[in-house]
Short mmCIF file of C-alpha atoms in Angstrom, two decimals:
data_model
loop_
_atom_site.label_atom_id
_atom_site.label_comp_id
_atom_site.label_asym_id
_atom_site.label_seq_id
_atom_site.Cartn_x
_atom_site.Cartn_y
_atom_site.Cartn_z
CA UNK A 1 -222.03 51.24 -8.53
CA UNK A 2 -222.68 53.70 -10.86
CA UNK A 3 -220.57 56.38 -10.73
CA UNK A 4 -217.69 56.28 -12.72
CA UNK A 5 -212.71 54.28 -15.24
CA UNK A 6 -209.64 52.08 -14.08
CA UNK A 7 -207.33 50.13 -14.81
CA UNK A 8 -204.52 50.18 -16.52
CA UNK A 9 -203.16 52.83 -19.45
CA UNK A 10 -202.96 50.87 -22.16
CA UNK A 11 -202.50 47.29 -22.12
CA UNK A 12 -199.51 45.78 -23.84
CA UNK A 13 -197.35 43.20 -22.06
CA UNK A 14 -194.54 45.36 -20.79
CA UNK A 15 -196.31 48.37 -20.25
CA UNK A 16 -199.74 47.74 -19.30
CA UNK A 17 -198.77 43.94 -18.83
CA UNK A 18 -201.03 43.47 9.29
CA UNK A 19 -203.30 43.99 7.55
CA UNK A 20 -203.48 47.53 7.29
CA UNK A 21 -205.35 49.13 10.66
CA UNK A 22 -208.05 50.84 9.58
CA UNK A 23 -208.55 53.98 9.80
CA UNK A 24 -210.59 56.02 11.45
CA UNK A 25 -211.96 57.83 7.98
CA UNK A 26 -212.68 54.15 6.73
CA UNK A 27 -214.26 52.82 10.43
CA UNK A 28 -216.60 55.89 10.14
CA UNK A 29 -217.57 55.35 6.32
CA UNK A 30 -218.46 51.76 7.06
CA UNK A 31 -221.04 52.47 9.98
CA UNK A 32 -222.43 55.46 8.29
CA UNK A 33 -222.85 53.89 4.64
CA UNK A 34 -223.86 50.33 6.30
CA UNK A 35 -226.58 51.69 8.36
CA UNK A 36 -227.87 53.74 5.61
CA UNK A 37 -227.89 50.45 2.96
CA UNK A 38 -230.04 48.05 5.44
CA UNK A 39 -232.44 50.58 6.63
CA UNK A 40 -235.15 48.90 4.18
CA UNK A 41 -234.00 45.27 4.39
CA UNK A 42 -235.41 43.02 7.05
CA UNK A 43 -234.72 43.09 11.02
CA UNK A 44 -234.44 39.91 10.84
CA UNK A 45 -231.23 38.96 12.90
CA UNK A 46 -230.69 34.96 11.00
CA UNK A 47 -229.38 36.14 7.36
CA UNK A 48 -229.35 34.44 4.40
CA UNK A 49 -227.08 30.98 5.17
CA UNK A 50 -224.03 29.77 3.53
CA UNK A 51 -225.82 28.98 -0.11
CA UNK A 52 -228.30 31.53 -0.16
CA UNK A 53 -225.20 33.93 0.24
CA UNK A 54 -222.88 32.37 -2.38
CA UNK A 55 -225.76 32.23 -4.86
CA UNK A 56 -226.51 35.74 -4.53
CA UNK A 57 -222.61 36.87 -5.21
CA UNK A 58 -222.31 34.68 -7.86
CA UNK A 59 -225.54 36.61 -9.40
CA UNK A 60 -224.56 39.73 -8.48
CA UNK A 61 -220.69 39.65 -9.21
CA UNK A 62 -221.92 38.22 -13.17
CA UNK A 63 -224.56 40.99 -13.26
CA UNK A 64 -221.71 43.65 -12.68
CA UNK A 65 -219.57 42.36 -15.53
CA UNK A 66 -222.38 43.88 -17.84
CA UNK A 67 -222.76 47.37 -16.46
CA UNK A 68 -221.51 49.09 -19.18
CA UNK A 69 -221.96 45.88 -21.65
CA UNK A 70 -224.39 45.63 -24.33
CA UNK A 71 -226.54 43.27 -21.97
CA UNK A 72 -226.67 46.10 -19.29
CA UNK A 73 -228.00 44.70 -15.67
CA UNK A 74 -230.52 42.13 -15.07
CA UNK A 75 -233.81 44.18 -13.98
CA UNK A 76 -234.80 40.69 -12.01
CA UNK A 77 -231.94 41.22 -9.45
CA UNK A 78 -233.58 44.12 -8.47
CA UNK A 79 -236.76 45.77 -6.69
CA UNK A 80 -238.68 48.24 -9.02
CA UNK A 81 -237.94 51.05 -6.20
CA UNK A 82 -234.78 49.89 -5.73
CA UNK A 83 -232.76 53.24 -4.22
CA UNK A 84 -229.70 54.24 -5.11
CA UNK A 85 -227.05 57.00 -3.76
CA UNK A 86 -223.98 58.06 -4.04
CA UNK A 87 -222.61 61.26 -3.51
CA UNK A 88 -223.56 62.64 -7.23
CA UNK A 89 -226.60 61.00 -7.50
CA UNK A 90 -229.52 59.70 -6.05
CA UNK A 91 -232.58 57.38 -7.40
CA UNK A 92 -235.55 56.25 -5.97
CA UNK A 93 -236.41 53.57 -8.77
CA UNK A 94 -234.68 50.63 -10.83
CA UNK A 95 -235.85 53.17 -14.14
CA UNK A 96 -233.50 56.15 -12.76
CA UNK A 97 -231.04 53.61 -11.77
CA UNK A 98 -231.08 52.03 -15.49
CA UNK A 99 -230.85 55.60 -16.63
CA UNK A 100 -228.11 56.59 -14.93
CA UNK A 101 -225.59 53.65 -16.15
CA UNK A 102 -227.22 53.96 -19.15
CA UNK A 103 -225.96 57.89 -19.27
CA UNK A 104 -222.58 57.16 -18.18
CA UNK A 105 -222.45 54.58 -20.75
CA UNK A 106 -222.79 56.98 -23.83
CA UNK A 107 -221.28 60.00 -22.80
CA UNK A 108 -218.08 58.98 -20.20
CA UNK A 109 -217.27 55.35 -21.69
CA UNK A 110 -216.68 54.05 -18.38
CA UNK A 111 -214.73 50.82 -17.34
CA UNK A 112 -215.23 49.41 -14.36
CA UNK A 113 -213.41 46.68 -12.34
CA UNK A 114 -214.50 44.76 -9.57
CA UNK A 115 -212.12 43.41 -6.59
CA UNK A 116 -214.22 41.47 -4.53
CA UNK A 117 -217.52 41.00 -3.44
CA UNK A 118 -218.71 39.80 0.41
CA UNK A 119 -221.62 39.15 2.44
CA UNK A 120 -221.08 42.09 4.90
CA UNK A 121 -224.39 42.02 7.28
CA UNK A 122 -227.41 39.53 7.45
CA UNK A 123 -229.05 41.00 4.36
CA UNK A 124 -226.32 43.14 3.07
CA UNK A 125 -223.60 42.68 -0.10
CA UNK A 126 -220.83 44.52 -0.67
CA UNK A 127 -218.72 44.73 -3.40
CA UNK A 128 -215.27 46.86 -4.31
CA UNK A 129 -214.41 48.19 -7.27
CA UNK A 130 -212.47 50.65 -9.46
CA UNK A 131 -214.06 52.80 -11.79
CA UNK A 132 -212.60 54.97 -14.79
CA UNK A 133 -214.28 58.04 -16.89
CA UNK A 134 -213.20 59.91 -19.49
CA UNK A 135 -214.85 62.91 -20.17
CA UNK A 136 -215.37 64.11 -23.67
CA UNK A 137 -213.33 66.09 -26.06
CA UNK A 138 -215.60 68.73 -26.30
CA UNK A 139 -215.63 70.81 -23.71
CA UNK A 140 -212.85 69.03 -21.66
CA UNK A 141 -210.13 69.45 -24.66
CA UNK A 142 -207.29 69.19 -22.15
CA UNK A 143 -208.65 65.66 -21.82
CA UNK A 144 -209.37 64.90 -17.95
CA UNK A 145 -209.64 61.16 -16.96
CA UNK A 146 -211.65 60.55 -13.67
CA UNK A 147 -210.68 57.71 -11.34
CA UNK A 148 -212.88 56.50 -8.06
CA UNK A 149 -212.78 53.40 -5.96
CA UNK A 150 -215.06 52.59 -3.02
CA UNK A 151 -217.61 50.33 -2.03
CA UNK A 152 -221.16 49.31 -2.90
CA UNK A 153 -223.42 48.24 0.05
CA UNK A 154 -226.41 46.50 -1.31
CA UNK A 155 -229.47 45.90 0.90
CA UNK A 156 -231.59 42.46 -0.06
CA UNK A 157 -235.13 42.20 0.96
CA UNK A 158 -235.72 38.68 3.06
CA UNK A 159 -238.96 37.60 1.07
CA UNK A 160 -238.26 38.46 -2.62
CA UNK A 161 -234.30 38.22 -2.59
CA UNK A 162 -234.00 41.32 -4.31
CA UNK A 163 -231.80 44.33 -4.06
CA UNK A 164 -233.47 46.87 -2.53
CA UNK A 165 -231.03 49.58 -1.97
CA UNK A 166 -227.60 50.62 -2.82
CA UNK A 167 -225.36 52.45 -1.34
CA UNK A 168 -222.06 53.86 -3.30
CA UNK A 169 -218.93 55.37 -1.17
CA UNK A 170 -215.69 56.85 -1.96
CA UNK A 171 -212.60 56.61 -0.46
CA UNK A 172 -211.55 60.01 -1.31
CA UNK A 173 -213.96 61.38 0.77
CA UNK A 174 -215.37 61.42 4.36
CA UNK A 175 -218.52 62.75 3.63
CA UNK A 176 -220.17 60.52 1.40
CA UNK A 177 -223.73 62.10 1.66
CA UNK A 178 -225.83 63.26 -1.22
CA UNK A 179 -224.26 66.25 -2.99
CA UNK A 180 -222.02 66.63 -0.20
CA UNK A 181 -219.51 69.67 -0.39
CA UNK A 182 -216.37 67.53 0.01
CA UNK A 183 -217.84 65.23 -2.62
CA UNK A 184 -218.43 68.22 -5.28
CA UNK A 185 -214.57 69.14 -4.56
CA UNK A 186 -213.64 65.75 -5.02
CA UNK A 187 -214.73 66.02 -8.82
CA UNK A 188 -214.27 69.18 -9.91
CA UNK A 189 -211.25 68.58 -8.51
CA UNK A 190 -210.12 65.92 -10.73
CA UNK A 191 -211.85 67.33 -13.76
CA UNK A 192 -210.02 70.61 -13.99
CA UNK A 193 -206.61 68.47 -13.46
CA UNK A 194 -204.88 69.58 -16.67
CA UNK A 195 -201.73 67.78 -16.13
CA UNK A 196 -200.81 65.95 -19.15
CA UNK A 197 -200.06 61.75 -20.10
CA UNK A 198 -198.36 61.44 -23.49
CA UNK A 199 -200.05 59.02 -25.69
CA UNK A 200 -197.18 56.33 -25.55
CA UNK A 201 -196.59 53.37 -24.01
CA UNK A 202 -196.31 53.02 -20.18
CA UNK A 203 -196.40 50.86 -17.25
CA UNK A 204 -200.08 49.20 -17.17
CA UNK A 205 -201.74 49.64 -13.57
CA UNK A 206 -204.46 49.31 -11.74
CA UNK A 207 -205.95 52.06 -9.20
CA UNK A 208 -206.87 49.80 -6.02
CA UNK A 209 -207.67 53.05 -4.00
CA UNK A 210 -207.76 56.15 -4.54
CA UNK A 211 -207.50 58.30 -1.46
CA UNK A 212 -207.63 62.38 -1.58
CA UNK A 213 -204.01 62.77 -1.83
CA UNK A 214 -202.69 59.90 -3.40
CA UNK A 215 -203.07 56.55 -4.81
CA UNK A 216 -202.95 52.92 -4.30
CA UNK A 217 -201.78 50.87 -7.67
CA UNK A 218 -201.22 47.49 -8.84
CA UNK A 219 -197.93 47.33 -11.58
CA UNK A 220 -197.71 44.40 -13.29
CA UNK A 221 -194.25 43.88 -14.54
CA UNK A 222 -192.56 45.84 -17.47
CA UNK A 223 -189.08 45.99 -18.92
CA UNK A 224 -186.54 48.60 -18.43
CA UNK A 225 -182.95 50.31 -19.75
CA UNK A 226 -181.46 51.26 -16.71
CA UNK A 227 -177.62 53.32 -16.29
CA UNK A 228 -176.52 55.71 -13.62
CA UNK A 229 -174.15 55.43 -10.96
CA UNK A 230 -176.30 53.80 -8.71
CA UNK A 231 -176.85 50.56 -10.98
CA UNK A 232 -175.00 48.11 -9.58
CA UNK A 233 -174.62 49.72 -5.42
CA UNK A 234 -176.52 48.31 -2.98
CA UNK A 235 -176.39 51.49 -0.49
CA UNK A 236 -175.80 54.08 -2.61
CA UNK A 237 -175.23 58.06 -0.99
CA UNK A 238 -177.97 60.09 -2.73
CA UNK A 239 -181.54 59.34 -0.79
CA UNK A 240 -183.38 61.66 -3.33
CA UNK A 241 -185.53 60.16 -5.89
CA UNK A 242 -183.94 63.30 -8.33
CA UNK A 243 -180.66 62.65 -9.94
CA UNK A 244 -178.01 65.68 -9.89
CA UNK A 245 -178.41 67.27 -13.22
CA UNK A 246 -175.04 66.70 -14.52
CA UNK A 247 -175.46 62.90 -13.81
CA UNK A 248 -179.00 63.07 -14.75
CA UNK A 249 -178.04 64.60 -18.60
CA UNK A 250 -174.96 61.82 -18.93
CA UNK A 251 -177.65 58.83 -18.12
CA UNK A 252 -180.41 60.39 -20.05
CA UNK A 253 -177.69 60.39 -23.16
CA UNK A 254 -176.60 56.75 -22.37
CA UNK A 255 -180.72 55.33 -22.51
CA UNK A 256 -181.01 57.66 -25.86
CA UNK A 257 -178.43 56.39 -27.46
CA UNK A 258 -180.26 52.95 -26.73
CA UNK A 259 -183.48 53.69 -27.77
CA UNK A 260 -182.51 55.31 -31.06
CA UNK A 261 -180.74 52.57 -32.03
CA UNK A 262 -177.01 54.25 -31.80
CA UNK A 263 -175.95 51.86 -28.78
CA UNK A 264 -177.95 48.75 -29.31
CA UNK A 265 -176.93 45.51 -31.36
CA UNK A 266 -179.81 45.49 -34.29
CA UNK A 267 -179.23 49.53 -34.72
CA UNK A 268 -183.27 49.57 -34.09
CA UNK A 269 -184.59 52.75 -33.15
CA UNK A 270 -187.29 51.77 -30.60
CA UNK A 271 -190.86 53.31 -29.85
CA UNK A 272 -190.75 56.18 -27.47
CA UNK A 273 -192.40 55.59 -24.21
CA UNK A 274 -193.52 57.29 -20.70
CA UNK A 275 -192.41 58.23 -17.94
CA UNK A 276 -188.57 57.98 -16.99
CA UNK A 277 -188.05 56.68 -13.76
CA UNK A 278 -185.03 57.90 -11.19
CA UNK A 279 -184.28 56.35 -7.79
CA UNK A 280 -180.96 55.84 -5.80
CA UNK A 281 -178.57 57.26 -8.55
CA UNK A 282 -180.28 55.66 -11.58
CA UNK A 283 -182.30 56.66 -14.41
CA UNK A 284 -184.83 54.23 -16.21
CA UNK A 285 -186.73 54.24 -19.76
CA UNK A 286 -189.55 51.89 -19.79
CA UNK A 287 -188.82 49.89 -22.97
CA UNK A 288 -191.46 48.36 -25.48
CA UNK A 289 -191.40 44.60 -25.10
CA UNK A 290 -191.98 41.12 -24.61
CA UNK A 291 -189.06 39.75 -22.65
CA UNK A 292 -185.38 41.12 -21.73
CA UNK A 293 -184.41 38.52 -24.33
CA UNK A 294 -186.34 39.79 -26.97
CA UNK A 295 -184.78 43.24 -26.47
CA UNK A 296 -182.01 44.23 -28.97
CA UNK A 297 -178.89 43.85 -26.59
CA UNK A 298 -177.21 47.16 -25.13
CA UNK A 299 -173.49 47.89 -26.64
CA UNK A 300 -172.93 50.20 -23.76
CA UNK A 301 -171.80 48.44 -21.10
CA UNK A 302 -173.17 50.61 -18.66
CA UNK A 303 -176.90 50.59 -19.88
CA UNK A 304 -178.41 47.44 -18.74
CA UNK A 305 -182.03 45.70 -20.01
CA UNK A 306 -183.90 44.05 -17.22
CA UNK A 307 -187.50 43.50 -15.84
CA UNK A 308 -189.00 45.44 -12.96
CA UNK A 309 -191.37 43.00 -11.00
CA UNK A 310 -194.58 45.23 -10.40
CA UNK A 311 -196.34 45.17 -6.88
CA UNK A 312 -198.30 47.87 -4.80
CA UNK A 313 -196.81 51.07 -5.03
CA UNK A 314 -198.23 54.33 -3.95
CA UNK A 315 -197.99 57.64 -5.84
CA UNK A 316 -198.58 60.63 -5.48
CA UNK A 317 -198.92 63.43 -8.30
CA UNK A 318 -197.86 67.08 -8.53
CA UNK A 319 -197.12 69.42 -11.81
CA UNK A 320 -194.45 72.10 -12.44
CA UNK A 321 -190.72 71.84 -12.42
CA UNK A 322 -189.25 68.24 -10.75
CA UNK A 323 -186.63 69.99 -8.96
CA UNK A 324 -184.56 67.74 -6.38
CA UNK A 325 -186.59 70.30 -4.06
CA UNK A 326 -190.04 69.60 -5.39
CA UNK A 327 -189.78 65.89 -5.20
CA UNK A 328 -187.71 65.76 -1.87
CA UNK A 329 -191.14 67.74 -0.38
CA UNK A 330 -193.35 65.38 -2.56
CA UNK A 331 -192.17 62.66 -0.96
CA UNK A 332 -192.24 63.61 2.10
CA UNK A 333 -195.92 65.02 2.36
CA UNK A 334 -196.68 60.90 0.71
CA UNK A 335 -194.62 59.21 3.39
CA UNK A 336 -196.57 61.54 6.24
CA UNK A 337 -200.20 60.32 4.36
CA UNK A 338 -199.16 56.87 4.62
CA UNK A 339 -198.18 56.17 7.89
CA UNK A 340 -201.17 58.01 9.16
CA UNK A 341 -203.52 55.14 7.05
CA UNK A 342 -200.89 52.27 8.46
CA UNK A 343 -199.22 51.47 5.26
CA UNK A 344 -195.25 50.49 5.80
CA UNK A 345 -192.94 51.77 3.07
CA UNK A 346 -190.54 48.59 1.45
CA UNK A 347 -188.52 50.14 -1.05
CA UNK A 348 -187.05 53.76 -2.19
CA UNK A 349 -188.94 56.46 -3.49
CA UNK A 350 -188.96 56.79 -7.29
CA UNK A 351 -189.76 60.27 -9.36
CA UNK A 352 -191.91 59.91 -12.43
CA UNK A 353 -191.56 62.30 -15.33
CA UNK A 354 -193.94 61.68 -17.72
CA UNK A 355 -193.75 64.62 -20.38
CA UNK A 356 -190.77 65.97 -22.34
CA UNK A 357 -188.84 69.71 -21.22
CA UNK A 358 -190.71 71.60 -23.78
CA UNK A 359 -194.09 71.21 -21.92
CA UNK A 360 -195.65 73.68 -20.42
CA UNK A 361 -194.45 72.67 -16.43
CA UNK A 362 -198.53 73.75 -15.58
CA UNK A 363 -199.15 70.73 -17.34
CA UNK A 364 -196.62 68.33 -16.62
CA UNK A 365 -197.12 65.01 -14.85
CA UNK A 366 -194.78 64.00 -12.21
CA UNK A 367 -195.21 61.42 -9.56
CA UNK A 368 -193.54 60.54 -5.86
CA UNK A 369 -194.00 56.09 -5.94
CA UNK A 370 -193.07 54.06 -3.17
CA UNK A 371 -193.70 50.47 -3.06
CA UNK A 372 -195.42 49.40 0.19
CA UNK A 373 -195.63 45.92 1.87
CA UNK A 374 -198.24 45.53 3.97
CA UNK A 375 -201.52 47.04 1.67
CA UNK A 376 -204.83 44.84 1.42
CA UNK A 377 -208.47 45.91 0.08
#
């Protein structure tokens, strides 16, 4: 692909360190995008076999690693009119495909990740990936980050072995034609996003799919100072991922007084970090670190140091105010868009506050997360 960052924010070991049914968005995409990627590759109904197949994802898969590299892709993987589309852009020839990564290169500093990569027809590849941009300073001062996943469907000619056309989709998006309406949306959409992430240390993830309305991500683990009345209760009363503000100002107190070094055994005053988590009664501060062990111990009884596991989670963003309101409706709107793309809730909702009170609400960033169990690419 082509188009455009992901991964994780910032990577330091704590913080960034069924099947499901298909739907009928994704059944459609496939048919549409896989017809349109084999239209110049043989008719041919016998396919490459078994080593011809593994020899050209091995070739391919090595080739990607370099998209945004120094080395940049080799040309000999690919037809001189190779095509290329996806729904910002659209090539005709392996020079305006070169020029295009070559573009994004310079001016977005884009990472990209690949998932996997299959044989998916006779004489067809596909690959899926995660892609990151970041848009520069000037104009975009408010800083806006763009985030895709999809596929690529790559066409290879039966004589010469060579890609000759590629096909990028979205899985934001229905319509994934050329300049497409929805598609224009889609990233204006996420460009004029002025909702804020603090430049401190946070959980590291990794977008797996990004849908319109929310997201798919992989946590790894990362250490937390957890108090609230809810620590230690297995069923606790509250079902809101919001904490009632009196409780909510005693816990946030308790974690203070542990990160600046008032209620923990060294007296260290410890690196701020982002977001605090709430869910079932109890408040969380992500917490700079290696191990629980390495962690200056807690003299407050009731704040406790211990490591959250990671997993699939799915979140979904909104700005303003996180009033108990707000994130009750948050959540509910996510748990409706999941169950209509077959994903099965496994855990509580948690509420992500990412900014302090003194920001502008416009341009806070809060999430809804909710692990899920049953999620595969």
């Amino acid at each position: 692909t082509t188009t455009m960052r992901a991964m994780t924010t910032r990577p330091t070991r704590a913080m960034t360190r069924r099947t499901t049914r298909p739907t009928t968005r994704d059944a459609r995409r496939r048919t549409t995008t896989a017809t349109r990627a084999t239209t110049t590759t043989s008719s041919t109904a016998k396919g490459m076999d078994e080593e011809e197949s593994a020899r050209m994802r091995k070739a391919l898969a090595e080739d990607l690693t370099h998209l945004f590299d120094d080395e940049g892709i080799d040309p000999s993987l690919y037809a001189k009119d190779v095509s290329f589309e996806d729904p910002l852009t659209k090539y005709d020839s392996f020079d305006g495909y070169a020029f295009n990564i070559q573009m994004l290169r310079r001016v977005f500093s884009p990472t990209y990740a690949m998932h996997e990569i299959y044989q998916s027809g006779p004489w067809e590849i596909t690959t899926r990936w995660t892609m990151v941009m970041g848009l520069p300073t000037f104009p975009f001062a408010w800083r806006p980050t763009l985030t895709f996943t999809g596929t690529s469907i790559m066409g290879i000619d039966e004589e010469t072995k060579k890609v000759t056309r590629h096909v990028d989709t979205w899985d934001s998006i229905e319509n994934q034609r050329h300049l497409s309406a929805e598609g224009v949306v889609e990233v204006l959409k996420q460009i004029f996003d002025f909702a804020q992430t603090p430049d401190l240390d946070t959980p590291g993830y990794v977008v797996l799919k990004k849908r319109r309305d929310y997201e798919v991500r992989r946590y790894e683990p990362y250490l937390v100072a957890a108090t609230g009345p809810g620590l230690n209760v297995k069923e606790v009363s509250s079902s809101s991922a919001k904490m009632n503000g009196q409780v909510a100002g005693q816990a946030f107190n308790s974690l203070a007084g542990y990160i600046f070094g008032q209620a923990n055994a060294s007296g260290t005053k410890m690196e701020m970090t982002t977001p605090v988590f709430t869910k079932n009664d109890t408040m969380q501060f992500v917490v700079s670190g290696d191990s629980v062990d390495a962690l200056p111990a807690s003299t407050n009884e009731n704040v406790v140091l211990r490591e959250e596991s990671g997993g699939i989670f799915v979140a979904k963003k909104f700005s303003g105010v996180a009033t108990e309101e707000a994130a009750r409706d948050v959540e509910k709107q996510l748990r409706k868009l999941i169950e209509n793309d077959g994903l099965e809730a496994s855990g509580a909702a948690a509420l992500a506050q990412y900014n302090d009170p003194f920001t502008n609400p416009f341009l806070r960033r809060n999430e809804i997360i909710i692990p899920v169990s049953n999620f595969t690419m």
